[in-house]
C-alpha cells in the first residue's frame, strides 16, 4: 500500500462516519446511560440484591433469556447504580475454569496465577480481595456477575460444578463475617440445563429472572432513542421501523437493530445521502456476510466440509432439504483423501452446530417404519457459504453447474424441435453422433 491508497482509505472511513454526530451511542459493548423499559426485570434484580440490607441475600441469581434482550446491559446498569461493589466478567474470554478464576482475579487487580498454584489457593486470594474491596468502599454487598455462564461448562476436565460450589461456599463464609456476596449468572439457558451437582442445586435455590424477547415496538423505542443521539440529521421513522421489523423477524433483538442502524448509516455516509430503507437492506446482507465469514473462519476443517456438503447439494441439485445420510455421503465425497473422516455420529452433531450457528435450519420427519430422521436446509445463500468455506474449490462447482444448466437448456430446446429442424440446427452434432 502506498500513501495515495492510504489517503483513499482515510477518505472512505471519514465519508462512512460523516452522518454521525456521536457513534458511541451505537456501541453494543458500552452500557448506556438510560434504559428503555425493562422495569419489571430491573425491579426483581434490585429486590434480590437489596435484601442484604435486611441481613440475607440469596447466594445466586440466574438471569436468562434470548440473545439481544438486554441481560448484560440491565445487570451492569443496576449494579453500577446501587451502593454495592461488583465485579463483571464475560466468561467467553476464559477457555477453562481456571481461566475464569484468573479473569475474576485480574478484574480485582490481582496478577494471573499459574495452574500449578491450584484452585483452592486462588479462592483464598479471592476471599481476601473481596474483603479488601468491601472494606475500602465501606459497602456490605459484593456482586459477582458471571456473563456467558454456559462457556464455563465447555471445560469438562475443569469441574465447573465444583467451581460453582466453591463460590457458594465462599458466600457462606463471608456471611459469617457479616459481609454479603451474590453471584449473578447470565446466560441464554435456564440454570437447570447446566450440569450442576445436587450440593450446588440445594444451596442456590431458584432465584431466576427471565428476559423475554423484545417486541418490535420495544426495539423501535430503543433505536429511536439511539438514533436521536447518534446522527447529525433526524432519521426517518419509516427507516427506523424497517430496522426494528428486520431485527424482530426471528425474535426481538436490540443488538441486531443497533448494529443494523450503525451499518446502514455507514453505507449511506459513503453515498453522501440520508439513510433509506435500501441502505438498511444493504446493511442486512453486509452484516450477514461478516457474520458468516466469522463463523466459518472459526470452524474446524470438518465443520467447513459439513457446510460445503450442504451448500453443494443445495446449489447443484436446486433442492432445499437434505437428510443426514445424504449430507454424510456428500461430505465423504469432498473430503480430501489424506484426511481421516469423522464418524457418522460426530457428523450429525456437527449438523446441529450448523443449526445453532444460524447457517441452517432443521426439521424432524417421519421415515415410516424406520422411525424419525432429521432434515437440514441452508438458511443463507449457498454461494456465500461455498465461497467462504473453500474459495479455491467453489468456483469450479459454479462452473460445472453452469455447464450442466446450459446442457439441460440445449436438451430442452432440442426436444421441442421436429426431427428435420433438429438435423438442420444441430447438423454437426447429429453427424458426430452418426444420426
Ligand atoms: N432496554 C434497553 N434499553 C436500551 N438499550 C438496550 C436495552 N436492551 C438492550 N439494549 C442494547 O441492546 C444491545 C444488546 O443488549 P445486551 O448485550 O444486554 O443483550 P443480551 O441479552 O446480553 O444478549 P446476549 O445473550 O447475546 O449476550 C446493547 O447495545 C444494549 O445497550
Ligand atoms: Mg449478553
GROMACS .gro file of C-alpha atoms and ligand atoms in nm:
model
  467
    1UNK     CA    1   0.000   0.000   0.000
    2UNK     CA    2   0.131   0.346  -0.085
    3UNK     CA    3   0.040   0.687   0.063
    4UNK     CA    4  -0.222   0.751  -0.207
    5UNK     CA    5  -0.404   0.427  -0.128
    6UNK     CA    6  -0.394   0.501   0.244
    7UNK     CA    7  -0.534   0.850   0.178
    8UNK     CA    8  -0.824   0.689  -0.012
    9UNK     CA    9  -0.896   0.453   0.281
   10UNK     CA   10  -0.891   0.752   0.521
   11UNK     CA   11  -1.129   0.940   0.291
   12UNK     CA   12  -1.370   0.642   0.273
   13UNK     CA   13  -1.373   0.599   0.652
   14UNK     CA   14  -1.438   0.973   0.701
   15UNK     CA   15  -1.724   0.952   0.448
   16UNK     CA   16  -1.867   0.650   0.636
   17UNK     CA   17  -1.866   0.849   0.957
   18UNK     CA   18  -1.987   1.176   0.806
   19UNK     CA   19  -2.353   1.142   0.902
   20UNK     CA   20  -2.294   1.057   1.269
   21UNK     CA   21  -2.275   1.312   1.549
   22UNK     CA   22  -2.170   1.062   1.821
   23UNK     CA   23  -2.120   0.699   1.729
   24UNK     CA   24  -2.068   0.590   2.090
   25UNK     CA   25  -2.447   0.563   2.127
   26UNK     CA   26  -2.435   0.281   1.873
   27UNK     CA   27  -2.168   0.086   2.060
   28UNK     CA   28  -2.310  -0.251   2.164
   29UNK     CA   29  -2.040  -0.311   2.423
   30UNK     CA   30  -2.092   0.008   2.624
   31UNK     CA   31  -2.352   0.023   2.899
   32UNK     CA   32  -2.598   0.302   2.808
   33UNK     CA   33  -2.680   0.585   3.050
   34UNK     CA   34  -3.051   0.520   3.025
   35UNK     CA   35  -3.253   0.204   2.980
   36UNK     CA   36  -3.576   0.184   2.783
   37UNK     CA   37  -3.837  -0.031   2.962
   38UNK     CA   38  -3.730  -0.347   3.149
   39UNK     CA   39  -3.867  -0.203   3.476
   40UNK     CA   40  -4.006  -0.534   3.596
   41UNK     CA   41  -3.679  -0.729   3.540
   42UNK     CA   42  -3.473  -0.449   3.699
   43UNK     CA   43  -3.708  -0.441   3.997
   44UNK     CA   44  -3.672  -0.816   4.052
   45UNK     CA   45  -3.293  -0.788   4.047
   46UNK     CA   46  -3.289  -0.488   4.283
   47UNK     CA   47  -3.519  -0.682   4.518
   48UNK     CA   48  -3.288  -0.984   4.523
   49UNK     CA   49  -2.976  -0.772   4.577
   50UNK     CA   50  -3.104  -0.523   4.832
   51UNK     CA   51  -3.233  -0.793   5.063
   52UNK     CA   52  -2.878  -0.782   5.208
   53UNK     CA   53  -2.993  -0.465   5.390
   54UNK     CA   54  -3.215  -0.691   5.600
   55UNK     CA   55  -2.936  -0.937   5.661
   56UNK     CA   56  -2.995  -1.204   5.397
   57UNK     CA   57  -2.913  -1.213   5.028
   58UNK     CA   58  -2.970  -1.512   4.801
   59UNK     CA   59  -2.639  -1.675   4.704
   60UNK     CA   60  -2.711  -1.691   4.333
   61UNK     CA   61  -2.944  -1.518   4.088
   62UNK     CA   62  -2.978  -1.669   3.742
   63UNK     CA   63  -3.058  -1.429   3.458
   64UNK     CA   64  -3.158  -1.597   3.133
   65UNK     CA   65  -3.326  -1.523   2.800
   66UNK     CA   66  -3.276  -1.481   2.427
   67UNK     CA   67  -2.986  -1.301   2.268
   68UNK     CA   68  -3.009  -0.920   2.249
   69UNK     CA   69  -3.280  -0.899   2.516
   70UNK     CA   70  -3.075  -0.667   2.740
   71UNK     CA   71  -2.949  -0.912   3.007
   72UNK     CA   72  -2.585  -0.800   3.022
   73UNK     CA   73  -2.685  -0.434   2.994
   74UNK     CA   74  -2.951  -0.432   3.264
   75UNK     CA   75  -2.739  -0.629   3.514
   76UNK     CA   76  -2.447  -0.388   3.472
   77UNK     CA   77  -2.673  -0.082   3.476
   78UNK     CA   78  -2.838  -0.192   3.803
   79UNK     CA   79  -2.508  -0.284   3.974
   80UNK     CA   80  -2.341   0.042   3.869
   81UNK     CA   81  -2.624   0.244   4.015
   82UNK     CA   82  -2.658   0.071   4.354
   83UNK     CA   83  -2.432   0.122   4.655
   84UNK     CA   84  -2.265  -0.214   4.609
   85UNK     CA   85  -1.929  -0.341   4.489
   86UNK     CA   86  -1.943  -0.554   4.181
   87UNK     CA   87  -1.715  -0.745   3.952
   88UNK     CA   88  -1.839  -0.819   3.600
   89UNK     CA   89  -1.662  -1.077   3.383
   90UNK     CA   90  -1.756  -1.227   3.049
   91UNK     CA   91  -1.656  -1.592   3.071
   92UNK     CA   92  -1.629  -1.622   2.693
   93UNK     CA   93  -1.286  -1.464   2.741
   94UNK     CA   94  -1.179  -1.761   2.954
   95UNK     CA   95  -1.149  -2.103   2.796
   96UNK     CA   96  -1.115  -2.302   3.118
   97UNK     CA   97  -1.243  -2.294   3.475
   98UNK     CA   98  -0.901  -2.184   3.594
   99UNK     CA   99  -0.901  -1.914   3.325
  100UNK     CA  100  -1.231  -1.793   3.468
  101UNK     CA  101  -1.080  -1.762   3.817
  102UNK     CA  102  -0.791  -1.567   3.670
  103UNK     CA  103  -1.034  -1.338   3.488
  104UNK     CA  104  -1.208  -1.255   3.817
  105UNK     CA  105  -0.879  -1.204   3.999
  106UNK     CA  106  -0.743  -0.976   3.729
  107UNK     CA  107  -1.066  -0.772   3.731
  108UNK     CA  108  -0.999  -0.722   4.102
  109UNK     CA  109  -0.647  -0.602   4.028
  110UNK     CA  110  -0.456  -0.925   4.102
  111UNK     CA  111  -0.195  -1.078   3.874
  112UNK     CA  112  -0.271  -1.407   3.695
  113UNK     CA  113  -0.200  -1.732   3.879
  114UNK     CA  114  -0.036  -2.037   3.727
  115UNK     CA  115  -0.238  -2.362   3.711
  116UNK     CA  116   0.010  -2.524   3.949
  117UNK     CA  117  -0.090  -2.276   4.221
  118UNK     CA  118  -0.424  -2.455   4.238
  119UNK     CA  119  -0.790  -2.361   4.267
  120UNK     CA  120  -0.801  -2.370   4.649
  121UNK     CA  121  -0.520  -2.118   4.670
  122UNK     CA  122  -0.699  -1.899   4.414
  123UNK     CA  123  -1.012  -1.899   4.633
  124UNK     CA  124  -0.812  -1.789   4.938
  125UNK     CA  125  -0.683  -1.492   4.734
  126UNK     CA  126  -1.033  -1.419   4.600
  127UNK     CA  127  -1.179  -1.407   4.952
  128UNK     CA  128  -0.906  -1.167   5.063
  129UNK     CA  129  -0.961  -0.941   4.762
  130UNK     CA  130  -1.338  -0.926   4.815
  131UNK     CA  131  -1.295  -0.839   5.184
  132UNK     CA  132  -1.041  -0.569   5.095
  133UNK     CA  133  -1.275  -0.424   4.830
  134UNK     CA  134  -1.568  -0.409   5.072
  135UNK     CA  135  -1.356  -0.258   5.346
  136UNK     CA  136  -1.226   0.015   5.115
  137UNK     CA  137  -1.571   0.115   4.990
  138UNK     CA  138  -1.747   0.058   5.321
  139UNK     CA  139  -2.014  -0.139   5.134
  140UNK     CA  140  -2.163  -0.464   5.262
  141UNK     CA  141  -2.254  -0.638   4.938
  142UNK     CA  142  -2.025  -0.775   4.670
  143UNK     CA  143  -2.193  -0.886   4.345
  144UNK     CA  144  -2.005  -1.125   4.118
  145UNK     CA  145  -2.156  -1.115   3.767
  146UNK     CA  146  -2.063  -1.414   3.550
  147UNK     CA  147  -2.179  -1.335   3.197
  148UNK     CA  148  -2.198  -1.608   2.927
  149UNK     CA  149  -2.205  -1.853   3.218
  150UNK     CA  150  -2.256  -2.152   2.981
  151UNK     CA  151  -1.899  -2.125   2.847
  152UNK     CA  152  -1.776  -2.247   3.187
  153UNK     CA  153  -1.935  -2.584   3.115
  154UNK     CA  154  -1.733  -2.644   2.796
  155UNK     CA  155  -1.438  -2.722   3.024
  156UNK     CA  156  -1.531  -3.076   3.122
  157UNK     CA  157  -1.196  -3.150   3.289
  158UNK     CA  158  -1.202  -2.833   3.499
  159UNK     CA  159  -1.510  -2.949   3.701
  160UNK     CA  160  -1.733  -2.643   3.655
  161UNK     CA  161  -1.986  -2.765   3.911
  162UNK     CA  162  -1.709  -2.781   4.174
  163UNK     CA  163  -1.613  -2.425   4.089
  164UNK     CA  164  -1.972  -2.301   4.144
  165UNK     CA  165  -1.986  -2.499   4.469
  166UNK     CA  166  -1.668  -2.328   4.592
  167UNK     CA  167  -1.820  -1.988   4.508
  168UNK     CA  168  -2.135  -2.070   4.705
  169UNK     CA  169  -1.923  -2.185   5.000
  170UNK     CA  170  -1.740  -1.851   4.977
  171UNK     CA  171  -2.076  -1.672   5.001
  172UNK     CA  172  -2.147  -1.866   5.322
  173UNK     CA  173  -1.801  -1.787   5.466
  174UNK     CA  174  -1.845  -1.415   5.401
  175UNK     CA  175  -2.188  -1.422   5.563
  176UNK     CA  176  -2.026  -1.550   5.881
  177UNK     CA  177  -1.808  -1.236   5.868
  178UNK     CA  178  -2.122  -1.017   5.830
  179UNK     CA  179  -2.038  -0.944   5.468
  180UNK     CA  180  -2.259  -1.040   5.176
  181UNK     CA  181  -2.192  -1.174   4.832
  182UNK     CA  182  -2.431  -1.260   4.549
  183UNK     CA  183  -2.336  -1.448   4.232
  184UNK     CA  184  -2.532  -1.334   3.925
  185UNK     CA  185  -2.510  -1.575   3.632
  186UNK     CA  186  -2.615  -1.456   3.285
  187UNK     CA  187  -2.689  -1.696   3.004
  188UNK     CA  188  -2.927  -1.786   2.722
  189UNK     CA  189  -3.012  -2.105   2.910
  190UNK     CA  190  -3.201  -2.166   3.231
  191UNK     CA  191  -2.991  -2.284   3.529
  192UNK     CA  192  -3.148  -2.631   3.539
  193UNK     CA  193  -2.997  -2.704   3.196
  194UNK     CA  194  -2.646  -2.692   3.342
  195UNK     CA  195  -2.472  -2.991   3.480
  196UNK     CA  196  -2.468  -2.878   3.844
  197UNK     CA  197  -2.449  -3.138   4.116
  198UNK     CA  198  -2.702  -3.174   4.395
  199UNK     CA  199  -2.495  -2.999   4.665
  200UNK     CA  200  -2.493  -2.686   4.444
  201UNK     CA  201  -2.859  -2.709   4.342
  202UNK     CA  202  -2.981  -2.748   4.701
  203UNK     CA  203  -2.780  -2.442   4.809
  204UNK     CA  204  -2.860  -2.198   4.528
  205UNK     CA  205  -3.240  -2.226   4.528
  206UNK     CA  206  -3.443  -2.089   4.239
  207UNK     CA  207  -3.384  -1.715   4.218
  208UNK     CA  208  -3.431  -1.663   3.845
  209UNK     CA  209  -3.515  -1.370   3.622
  210UNK     CA  210  -3.633  -1.440   3.269
  211UNK     CA  211  -3.577  -1.180   2.997
  212UNK     CA  212  -3.843  -1.222   2.734
  213UNK     CA  213  -3.751  -1.121   2.376
  214UNK     CA  214  -3.834  -0.761   2.290
  215UNK     CA  215  -4.142  -0.689   2.083
  216UNK     CA  216  -4.097  -0.498   1.759
  217UNK     CA  217  -4.226  -0.181   1.926
  218UNK     CA  218  -3.977  -0.221   2.218
  219UNK     CA  219  -3.693  -0.248   1.967
  220UNK     CA  220  -3.825   0.057   1.785
  221UNK     CA  221  -3.825   0.261   2.109
  222UNK     CA  222  -3.463   0.160   2.179
  223UNK     CA  223  -3.333   0.257   1.834
  224UNK     CA  224  -3.540   0.577   1.816
  225UNK     CA  225  -3.364   0.684   2.134
  226UNK     CA  226  -3.018   0.589   1.998
  227UNK     CA  227  -3.081   0.747   1.655
  228UNK     CA  228  -3.167   1.081   1.813
  229UNK     CA  229  -2.832   1.091   1.992
  230UNK     CA  230  -2.601   0.947   1.730
  231UNK     CA  231  -2.692   1.109   1.395
  232UNK     CA  232  -2.648   1.467   1.277
  233UNK     CA  233  -2.984   1.469   1.096
  234UNK     CA  234  -3.316   1.321   1.205
  235UNK     CA  235  -3.365   0.969   1.071
  236UNK     CA  236  -3.698   0.894   0.902
  237UNK     CA  237  -3.925   0.694   1.129
  238UNK     CA  238  -4.004   0.463   0.833
  239UNK     CA  239  -3.636   0.367   0.821
  240UNK     CA  240  -3.624   0.301   1.197
  241UNK     CA  241  -3.942   0.092   1.171
  242UNK     CA  242  -3.782  -0.111   0.891
  243UNK     CA  243  -3.474  -0.174   1.114
  244UNK     CA  244  -3.698  -0.279   1.404
  245UNK     CA  245  -3.905  -0.505   1.178
  246UNK     CA  246  -3.598  -0.688   1.041
  247UNK     CA  247  -3.445  -0.724   1.389
  248UNK     CA  248  -3.765  -0.877   1.524
  249UNK     CA  249  -3.834  -1.125   1.243
  250UNK     CA  250  -3.696  -1.416   1.443
  251UNK     CA  251  -3.707  -1.264   1.793
  252UNK     CA  252  -3.678  -0.902   1.909
  253UNK     CA  253  -3.303  -0.845   1.923
  254UNK     CA  254  -3.190  -0.494   2.029
  255UNK     CA  255  -2.825  -0.566   1.947
  256UNK     CA  256  -2.910  -0.658   1.588
  257UNK     CA  257  -3.120  -0.343   1.550
  258UNK     CA  258  -2.839  -0.118   1.677
  259UNK     CA  259  -2.582  -0.290   1.451
  260UNK     CA  260  -2.817  -0.253   1.157
  261UNK     CA  261  -2.869   0.116   1.222
  262UNK     CA  262  -2.494   0.182   1.253
  263UNK     CA  263  -2.406  -0.015   0.936
  264UNK     CA  264  -2.690   0.147   0.736
  265UNK     CA  265  -2.554   0.486   0.844
  266UNK     CA  266  -2.204   0.395   0.726
  267UNK     CA  267  -2.333   0.282   0.386
  268UNK     CA  268  -2.545   0.596   0.346
  269UNK     CA  269  -2.247   0.811   0.454
  270UNK     CA  270  -2.031   0.676   0.168
  271UNK     CA  271  -2.308   0.774  -0.076
  272UNK     CA  272  -2.341   1.112   0.099
  273UNK     CA  273  -2.716   1.055   0.143
  274UNK     CA  274  -2.965   1.024   0.429
  275UNK     CA  275  -3.037   0.668   0.542
  276UNK     CA  276  -3.312   0.498   0.340
  277UNK     CA  277  -3.469   0.151   0.358
  278UNK     CA  278  -3.241   0.050   0.069
  279UNK     CA  279  -2.937   0.121   0.290
  280UNK     CA  280  -3.091  -0.092   0.565
  281UNK     CA  281  -3.136  -0.384   0.320
  282UNK     CA  282  -2.775  -0.347   0.206
  283UNK     CA  283  -2.665  -0.343   0.570
  284UNK     CA  284  -2.853  -0.671   0.631
  285UNK     CA  285  -2.656  -0.852   0.363
  286UNK     CA  286  -2.327  -0.692   0.467
  287UNK     CA  287  -2.377  -0.795   0.832
  288UNK     CA  288  -2.482  -1.145   0.729
  289UNK     CA  289  -2.171  -1.178   0.516
  290UNK     CA  290  -1.946  -1.063   0.803
  291UNK     CA  291  -2.120  -1.296   1.046
  292UNK     CA  292  -2.087  -1.599   0.815
  293UNK     CA  293  -1.721  -1.525   0.749
  294UNK     CA  294  -1.655  -1.506   1.124
  295UNK     CA  295  -1.838  -1.832   1.198
  296UNK     CA  296  -1.673  -2.020   0.914
  297UNK     CA  297  -1.321  -1.893   0.974
  298UNK     CA  298  -1.352  -2.003   1.338
  299UNK     CA  299  -1.484  -2.351   1.243
  300UNK     CA  300  -1.277  -2.669   1.206
  301UNK     CA  301  -1.196  -2.826   0.866
  302UNK     CA  302  -1.477  -3.082   0.917
  303UNK     CA  303  -1.724  -2.807   1.012
  304UNK     CA  304  -1.641  -2.629   0.686
  305UNK     CA  305  -1.682  -2.958   0.498
  306UNK     CA  306  -2.027  -3.007   0.654
  307UNK     CA  307  -2.120  -2.653   0.541
  308UNK     CA  308  -1.977  -2.719   0.194
  309UNK     CA  309  -2.166  -3.052   0.162
  310UNK     CA  310  -2.496  -2.878   0.236
  311UNK     CA  311  -2.413  -2.590   0.002
  312UNK     CA  312  -2.315  -2.830  -0.278
  313UNK     CA  313  -2.638  -3.030  -0.257
  314UNK     CA  314  -2.848  -2.712  -0.235
  315UNK     CA  315  -2.672  -2.535  -0.519
  316UNK     CA  316  -2.613  -2.817  -0.766
  317UNK     CA  317  -2.944  -3.001  -0.720
  318UNK     CA  318  -3.159  -2.690  -0.660
  319UNK     CA  319  -3.311  -2.866  -0.360
  320UNK     CA  320  -3.370  -2.728  -0.010
  321UNK     CA  321  -3.399  -3.010   0.244
  322UNK     CA  322  -3.140  -3.286   0.286
  323UNK     CA  323  -3.115  -3.579   0.524
  324UNK     CA  324  -2.817  -3.654   0.749
  325UNK     CA  325  -2.721  -3.961   0.542
  326UNK     CA  326  -2.733  -3.766   0.212
  327UNK     CA  327  -2.513  -3.497   0.366
  328UNK     CA  328  -2.272  -3.751   0.513
  329UNK     CA  329  -2.231  -3.915   0.167
  330UNK     CA  330  -2.156  -3.576   0.013
  331UNK     CA  331  -1.909  -3.500   0.296
  332UNK     CA  332  -1.727  -3.828   0.217
  333UNK     CA  333  -1.708  -3.731  -0.150
  334UNK     CA  334  -1.549  -3.392  -0.092
  335UNK     CA  335  -1.312  -3.464   0.197
  336UNK     CA  336  -0.950  -3.473   0.087
  337UNK     CA  337  -0.820  -3.829   0.052
  338UNK     CA  338  -0.538  -3.783   0.305
  339UNK     CA  339  -0.770  -3.669   0.588
  340UNK     CA  340  -0.936  -3.905   0.835
  341UNK     CA  341  -1.315  -3.886   0.827
  342UNK     CA  342  -1.515  -3.816   1.139
  343UNK     CA  343  -1.780  -4.070   1.242
  344UNK     CA  344  -2.143  -4.050   1.129
  345UNK     CA  345  -2.241  -3.962   1.485
  346UNK     CA  346  -1.991  -3.679   1.514
  347UNK     CA  347  -2.104  -3.557   1.172
  348UNK     CA  348  -2.469  -3.541   1.292
  349UNK     CA  349  -2.352  -3.338   1.595
  350UNK     CA  350  -2.176  -3.103   1.356
  351UNK     CA  351  -2.501  -3.052   1.166
  352UNK     CA  352  -2.661  -2.945   1.495
  353UNK     CA  353  -2.374  -2.694   1.538
  354UNK     CA  354  -2.460  -2.564   1.190
  355UNK     CA  355  -2.817  -2.505   1.304
  356UNK     CA  356  -2.702  -2.341   1.630
  357UNK     CA  357  -2.479  -2.102   1.439
  358UNK     CA  358  -2.774  -1.992   1.225
  359UNK     CA  359  -2.631  -2.127   0.897
  360UNK     CA  360  -2.902  -2.394   0.862
  361UNK     CA  361  -3.244  -2.487   0.994
  362UNK     CA  362  -3.364  -2.839   1.072
  363UNK     CA  363  -3.687  -3.035   1.096
  364UNK     CA  364  -3.772  -3.389   1.202
  365UNK     CA  365  -3.957  -3.607   0.955
  366UNK     CA  366  -4.116  -3.948   0.981
  367UNK     CA  367  -3.943  -4.218   0.774
  368UNK     CA  368  -4.235  -4.461   0.814
  369UNK     CA  369  -4.132  -4.784   0.981
  370UNK     CA  370  -3.770  -4.657   1.001
  371UNK     CA  371  -3.870  -4.405   1.269
  372UNK     CA  372  -3.782  -4.035   1.251
  373UNK     CA  373  -3.490  -3.856   1.086
  374UNK     CA  374  -3.357  -3.501   1.071
  375UNK     CA  375  -3.356  -3.289   0.759
  376UNK     CA  376  -3.144  -2.979   0.709
  377UNK     CA  377  -3.182  -2.671   0.491
  378UNK     CA  378  -2.942  -2.379   0.438
  379UNK     CA  379  -3.073  -2.050   0.568
  380UNK     CA  380  -2.821  -1.843   0.370
  381UNK     CA  381  -2.709  -1.821   0.009
  382UNK     CA  382  -2.511  -2.141  -0.083
  383UNK     CA  383  -2.277  -1.933  -0.297
  384UNK     CA  384  -2.182  -1.722   0.006
  385UNK     CA  385  -2.116  -2.032   0.218
  386UNK     CA  386  -1.928  -2.220  -0.054
  387UNK     CA  387  -1.701  -1.924  -0.125
  388UNK     CA  388  -1.634  -1.861   0.244
  389UNK     CA  389  -1.555  -2.229   0.317
  390UNK     CA  390  -1.337  -2.323   0.021
  391UNK     CA  391  -1.269  -2.022  -0.206
  392UNK     CA  392  -1.034  -2.229  -0.428
  393UNK     CA  393  -1.284  -2.510  -0.484
  394UNK     CA  394  -1.624  -2.336  -0.503
  395UNK     CA  395  -1.571  -2.154  -0.841
  396UNK     CA  396  -1.525  -2.497  -1.008
  397UNK     CA  397  -1.862  -2.607  -0.860
  398UNK     CA  398  -2.024  -2.292  -1.003
  399UNK     CA  399  -1.863  -2.353  -1.343
  400UNK     CA  400  -1.975  -2.717  -1.364
  401UNK     CA  401  -2.328  -2.623  -1.255
  402UNK     CA  402  -2.335  -2.362  -1.532
  403UNK     CA  403  -2.226  -2.623  -1.788
  404UNK     CA  404  -2.490  -2.866  -1.661
  405UNK     CA  405  -2.762  -2.598  -1.682
  406UNK     CA  406  -2.652  -2.499  -2.036
  407UNK     CA  407  -2.659  -2.864  -2.145
  408UNK     CA  408  -3.007  -2.909  -1.996
  409UNK     CA  409  -3.133  -2.598  -2.174
  410UNK     CA  410  -2.994  -2.727  -2.507
  411UNK     CA  411  -3.159  -3.066  -2.449
  412UNK     CA  412  -3.494  -2.898  -2.386
  413UNK     CA  413  -3.460  -2.683  -2.696
  414UNK     CA  414  -3.367  -2.993  -2.894
  415UNK     CA  415  -3.669  -3.187  -2.773
  416UNK     CA  416  -3.905  -2.907  -2.874
  417UNK     CA  417  -3.791  -2.918  -3.243
  418UNK     CA  418  -3.909  -3.154  -3.519
  419UNK     CA  419  -3.658  -3.415  -3.640
  420UNK     CA  420  -3.583  -3.220  -3.962
  421UNK     CA  421  -3.525  -2.893  -3.784
  422UNK     CA  422  -3.314  -3.069  -3.522
  423UNK     CA  423  -3.098  -3.207  -3.803
  424UNK     CA  424  -3.056  -2.867  -3.970
  425UNK     CA  425  -2.987  -2.678  -3.646
  426UNK     CA  426  -2.767  -2.937  -3.479
  427UNK     CA  427  -2.628  -3.087  -3.801
  428UNK     CA  428  -2.273  -3.116  -3.678
  429UNK     CA  429  -2.379  -3.273  -3.352
  430UNK     CA  430  -2.604  -3.523  -3.539
  431UNK     CA  431  -2.328  -3.608  -3.784
  432UNK     CA  432  -2.084  -3.662  -3.498
  433UNK     CA  433  -2.332  -3.889  -3.329
  434UNK     CA  434  -2.380  -4.078  -3.657
  435UNK     CA  435  -2.755  -3.993  -3.692
  436LIG     N1  436  -3.378  -0.184   2.748
  436LIG     C1  437  -3.276  -0.135   2.679
  436LIG     N2  438  -3.256  -0.002   2.672
  436LIG     C2  439  -3.152   0.046   2.600
  436LIG     N3  440  -3.065  -0.029   2.533
  436LIG     C3  441  -3.081  -0.163   2.537
  436LIG     C4  442  -3.187  -0.222   2.612
  436LIG     N4  443  -3.179  -0.356   2.598
  436LIG     C5  444  -3.073  -0.381   2.521
  436LIG     N5  445  -3.014  -0.266   2.484
  436LIG     C6  446  -2.897  -0.256   2.396
  436LIG     O1  447  -2.902  -0.368   2.307
  436LIG     C7  448  -2.774  -0.428   2.292
  436LIG     C8  449  -2.781  -0.573   2.335
  436LIG     O2  450  -2.810  -0.585   2.472
  436LIG     P1  451  -2.735  -0.694   2.565
  436LIG     O3  452  -2.594  -0.708   2.523
  436LIG     O4  453  -2.760  -0.653   2.705
  436LIG     O5  454  -2.816  -0.824   2.530
  436LIG     P2  455  -2.801  -0.971   2.594
  436LIG     O6  456  -2.937  -1.012   2.638
  436LIG     O7  457  -2.693  -0.969   2.697
  436LIG     O8  458  -2.760  -1.056   2.469
  436LIG     P3  459  -2.668  -1.192   2.464
  436LIG     O9  460  -2.750  -1.303   2.518
  436LIG    O10  461  -2.644  -1.211   2.316
  436LIG    O11  462  -2.543  -1.164   2.539
  436LIG     C9  463  -2.679  -0.344   2.376
  436LIG    O12  464  -2.620  -0.248   2.292
  436LIG    C10  465  -2.768  -0.273   2.475
  436LIG    O13  466  -2.715  -0.149   2.513
  437LIG    MG1  467  -2.504  -1.057   2.697
   0.00000   0.00000   0.00000
